[in-house]
Amino acid sequence: MPVLYGIAAATVTATASFLLTAVLAALLRAPALRLAVVDRRRRRPVPLLGGVAVVLVTAVVAWAGDRAGVVPLGPAAGRLLAAATVVGALGLAADVWRLRRRWLLAGTAVAAACVVPYGETGPVAGALAVGWVALVTGAFRGLDHADGVAGTVGVVTAFGVGACAAVELMDGPAVLLLVLAAALAGFLLHNWHPARIALGACGSLFTGFLLTGAAVLARSGYGPVGGAGVLCALTAVPVADAVLVLLSRRLAGRPLSRGGPDHLAHRLRRLGLTAQGVVVVLGGAALCAVVVGVLAHTGRVGGQAALWVAGGAAAGVLGLLRVRVYGPARLRRGAGVRAPVRRAGRGARAWAVVRRPRTAMRRPRTVVRRARAGVSQAPRGATGAAGGASFRAAIFPVRQATSTENVQVGAPLRVRNG
């Protein structure tokens, strides 16, 4: 009878979380557009307050269930929910005021330090767990660049980590993750391609912190090596995305904090997959890795199974590194590229230096810095057939047959491209 009561209570709680998130996310779309809290990195602006719905519904439903005695959380899950809510509020501030990444990382690390059970992990392993929670929480934010990816991976990971917590008889974290999974499923009704609302930093940081914190609680009584393997298997997709982005930006000489279309979803789209196909591929990869992590946690498979997950993730990262996502490098201010310009007539060349404009609003200029002997150019302000022919000869390296284009001048010419 208690088992049936628990199943019924969990079902009612999950259903309420699903429906409330679906309704609240739809209601928050209009205020987000009115307040211009949108993601402008996509082809069309997408509102970012979907994470507010996930945070509010998860916190309220879990708190109400605990107060009513239907689904008690316990002290550990209560601290985890409170810390995750603070991280979600920090993410909301980042959505509205564009906080720097280092402030988000520092705030997440402080919140993680309040959750890690140092009595069971020890000080060294506890400090490593704090760093891991902070970094992987930030990695979950990178999954929100594509429609449906963050929600799908979050639902799959929540079920996996919840299963690990249930095996350890941690009812509070297990129920909390069930509520989170239901809330993310309700959010996905509006985030499937084409997305009408996105998680934003608020929802993605809240989801990542709740998942990683619960995973650390579930693995707190195990050895550090085996625990690290299981944790990486449970969060293989966000970890692989973060490693891929850091490696590609490092190899391309780009700043690590500078955004770009270099995440897993972007590269899969460049390979020809549709938006729905990207969700299926990344969701399937997350499911496979999570299943291995759960089996390794329960002892059904050996610890070397996590190495297979790490090897598969490494192979995927190395393969996707070959997908070109960055455009040509921009010239530095004042730097130029010398290009030969062929004049009409005898085939002599002049060297032109194409300079980068100082501002984006100025018209580009082609400045002839050095001219060899016999270059046909017209003086500044020249009009008529000679000026027009000289302009064509300087810009277009095509031999001209007319004799009017061979006007000899000794001074260099500055030509303005119309």
CSV table of N, CA and C in Angstrom, one decimal, residues 128-187:
chain,number,residue,atom,x,y,z
A,128,LEU,N,37.0,19.3,-5.6
A,128,LEU,CA,36.9,18.9,-7.0
A,128,LEU,C,35.4,18.8,-7.4
A,129,ALA,N,34.6,18.3,-6.5
A,129,ALA,CA,33.2,18.2,-6.9
A,129,ALA,C,32.6,19.6,-7.1
A,130,VAL,N,33.0,20.6,-6.3
A,130,VAL,CA,32.5,21.9,-6.4
A,130,VAL,C,32.9,22.5,-7.8
A,131,GLY,N,34.2,22.3,-8.2
A,131,GLY,CA,34.6,22.7,-9.5
A,131,GLY,C,33.9,22.0,-10.6
A,132,TRP,N,33.6,20.7,-10.5
A,132,TRP,CA,32.9,20.0,-11.5
A,132,TRP,C,31.5,20.5,-11.7
A,133,VAL,N,30.8,20.7,-10.6
A,133,VAL,CA,29.4,21.2,-10.6
A,133,VAL,C,29.4,22.5,-11.3
A,134,ALA,N,30.3,23.4,-11.0
A,134,ALA,CA,30.3,24.8,-11.6
A,134,ALA,C,30.5,24.7,-13.1
A,135,LEU,N,31.5,23.9,-13.5
A,135,LEU,CA,31.8,23.9,-14.9
A,135,LEU,C,30.7,23.2,-15.7
A,136,VAL,N,30.2,22.1,-15.3
A,136,VAL,CA,29.2,21.3,-16.0
A,136,VAL,C,27.9,22.1,-16.0
A,137,THR,N,27.6,22.9,-15.0
A,137,THR,CA,26.4,23.7,-15.0
A,137,THR,C,26.5,24.8,-16.1
A,138,GLY,N,27.7,25.4,-16.2
A,138,GLY,CA,27.9,26.3,-17.4
A,138,GLY,C,27.8,25.6,-18.7
A,139,ALA,N,28.3,24.3,-18.8
A,139,ALA,CA,28.2,23.6,-20.0
A,139,ALA,C,26.7,23.4,-20.5
A,140,PHE,N,25.8,23.2,-19.5
A,140,PHE,CA,24.4,23.0,-19.8
A,140,PHE,C,23.9,24.3,-20.5
A,141,ARG,N,24.4,25.4,-20.2
A,141,ARG,CA,23.9,26.6,-20.9
A,141,ARG,C,24.2,26.6,-22.3
A,142,GLY,N,25.3,26.0,-22.7
A,142,GLY,CA,25.7,25.9,-24.1
A,142,GLY,C,24.7,25.1,-25.0
A,143,LEU,N,23.9,24.2,-24.3
A,143,LEU,CA,23.0,23.4,-25.1
A,143,LEU,C,21.8,24.2,-25.5
A,144,ASP,N,21.6,25.4,-24.9
A,144,ASP,CA,20.3,26.1,-25.2
A,144,ASP,C,20.5,26.9,-26.5
A,145,HIS,N,21.5,26.7,-27.3
A,145,HIS,CA,21.7,27.4,-28.6
A,145,HIS,C,20.8,26.9,-29.7
A,146,ALA,N,20.2,25.7,-29.5
A,146,ALA,CA,19.4,25.1,-30.6
A,146,ALA,C,18.1,24.7,-30.0
A,147,ASP,N,17.1,24.6,-30.8
A,147,ASP,CA,15.7,24.3,-30.4
A,147,ASP,C,15.6,22.9,-29.9
A,148,GLY,N,15.1,22.7,-28.7
A,148,GLY,CA,14.8,21.4,-28.1
A,148,GLY,C,15.9,20.6,-27.6
A,149,VAL,N,17.2,21.1,-27.7
A,149,VAL,CA,18.3,20.3,-27.3
A,149,VAL,C,18.5,20.3,-25.8
A,150,ALA,N,18.4,21.5,-25.2
A,150,ALA,CA,18.6,21.5,-23.7
A,150,ALA,C,17.5,20.8,-23.0
A,151,GLY,N,16.3,21.0,-23.4
A,151,GLY,CA,15.2,20.3,-22.7
A,151,GLY,C,15.2,18.8,-22.9
A,152,THR,N,15.6,18.3,-24.1
A,152,THR,CA,15.6,16.9,-24.3
A,152,THR,C,16.7,16.3,-23.5
A,153,VAL,N,17.9,16.8,-23.5
A,153,VAL,CA,19.0,16.3,-22.8
A,153,VAL,C,18.8,16.4,-21.3
A,154,GLY,N,18.1,17.5,-20.9
A,154,GLY,CA,17.8,17.6,-19.4
A,154,GLY,C,16.8,16.6,-18.9
A,155,VAL,N,15.8,16.3,-19.7
A,155,VAL,CA,14.8,15.2,-19.3
A,155,VAL,C,15.5,13.9,-19.2
A,156,VAL,N,16.3,13.5,-20.2
A,156,VAL,CA,17.0,12.2,-20.2
A,156,VAL,C,17.9,12.1,-19.0
A,157,THR,N,18.7,13.2,-18.8
A,157,THR,CA,19.7,13.2,-17.6
A,157,THR,C,18.9,13.1,-16.3
A,158,ALA,N,17.8,13.8,-16.2
A,158,ALA,CA,17.1,13.9,-14.9
A,158,ALA,C,16.6,12.5,-14.6
A,159,PHE,N,16.1,11.7,-15.6
A,159,PHE,CA,15.6,10.4,-15.3
A,159,PHE,C,16.8,9.5,-14.9
A,160,GLY,N,18.0,9.6,-15.5
A,160,GLY,CA,19.1,8.8,-15.1
A,160,GLY,C,19.6,9.1,-13.8
A,161,VAL,N,19.8,10.4,-13.4
A,161,VAL,CA,20.3,10.8,-12.1
A,161,VAL,C,19.3,10.4,-11.0
A,162,GLY,N,18.0,10.6,-11.4
A,162,GLY,CA,16.9,10.2,-10.4
A,162,GLY,C,17.0,8.7,-10.1
A,163,ALA,N,17.2,7.9,-11.2
A,163,ALA,CA,17.3,6.5,-10.9
A,163,ALA,C,18.5,6.1,-10.0
A,164,CYS,N,19.6,6.8,-10.2
A,164,CYS,CA,20.8,6.6,-9.3
A,164,CYS,C,20.4,7.0,-7.9
A,165,ALA,N,19.7,8.1,-7.7
A,165,ALA,CA,19.3,8.5,-6.4
A,165,ALA,C,18.3,7.5,-5.7
A,166,ALA,N,17.4,7.0,-6.6
A,166,ALA,CA,16.4,6.0,-6.0
A,166,ALA,C,17.1,4.7,-5.6
A,167,VAL,N,18.2,4.3,-6.3
A,167,VAL,CA,18.9,3.1,-5.9
A,167,VAL,C,19.6,3.3,-4.6
A,168,GLU,N,20.0,4.6,-4.3
A,168,GLU,CA,20.6,4.9,-3.0
A,168,GLU,C,19.6,5.2,-1.9
A,169,LEU,N,18.3,5.0,-2.2
A,169,LEU,CA,17.2,5.3,-1.3
A,169,LEU,C,17.1,6.7,-0.9
A,170,MET,N,17.5,7.6,-1.8
A,170,MET,CA,17.4,9.1,-1.6
A,170,MET,C,16.1,9.5,-2.3
A,171,ASP,N,15.0,9.4,-1.5
A,171,ASP,CA,13.7,9.7,-2.1
A,171,ASP,C,13.6,11.2,-2.4
A,172,GLY,N,14.2,12.1,-1.6
A,172,GLY,CA,14.0,13.5,-1.8
A,172,GLY,C,14.6,14.0,-3.2
A,173,PRO,N,15.9,13.7,-3.4
A,173,PRO,CA,16.5,14.0,-4.7
A,173,PRO,C,15.8,13.3,-5.9
A,174,ALA,N,15.3,12.1,-5.7
A,174,ALA,CA,14.7,11.4,-6.8
A,174,ALA,C,13.4,12.0,-7.2
A,175,VAL,N,12.6,12.4,-6.2
A,175,VAL,CA,11.3,13.1,-6.4
A,175,VAL,C,11.6,14.5,-7.0
A,176,LEU,N,12.6,15.2,-6.5
A,176,LEU,CA,12.9,16.5,-7.1
A,176,LEU,C,13.3,16.4,-8.6
A,177,LEU,N,14.0,15.5,-8.9
A,177,LEU,CA,14.4,15.3,-10.3
A,177,LEU,C,13.2,14.9,-11.2
A,178,LEU,N,12.3,14.1,-10.6
A,178,LEU,CA,11.1,13.8,-11.4
A,178,LEU,C,10.3,15.0,-11.7
A,179,VAL,N,10.1,15.9,-10.7
A,179,VAL,CA,9.4,17.2,-10.9
A,179,VAL,C,10.1,18.0,-12.0
A,180,LEU,N,11.5,18.0,-11.9
A,180,LEU,CA,12.2,18.8,-12.9
A,180,LEU,C,12.0,18.2,-14.3
A,181,ALA,N,12.0,16.9,-14.4
A,181,ALA,CA,11.8,16.3,-15.8
A,181,ALA,C,10.5,16.6,-16.3
A,182,ALA,N,9.4,16.6,-15.5
A,182,ALA,CA,8.1,16.9,-15.9
A,182,ALA,C,8.0,18.3,-16.3
A,183,ALA,N,8.7,19.2,-15.6
A,183,ALA,CA,8.6,20.7,-16.0
A,183,ALA,C,9.3,20.9,-17.3
A,184,LEU,N,10.5,20.2,-17.5
A,184,LEU,CA,11.2,20.4,-18.8
A,184,LEU,C,10.3,19.8,-19.9
A,185,ALA,N,9.6,18.7,-19.7
A,185,ALA,CA,8.7,18.2,-20.7
A,185,ALA,C,7.6,19.2,-21.1
A,186,GLY,N,7.0,19.8,-20.1
A,186,GLY,CA,6.1,20.8,-20.4
A,186,GLY,C,6.6,22.0,-21.1
A,187,PHE,N,7.9,22.4,-20.8
A,187,PHE,CA,8.6,23.5,-21.5
A,187,PHE,C,8.8,23.1,-23.0
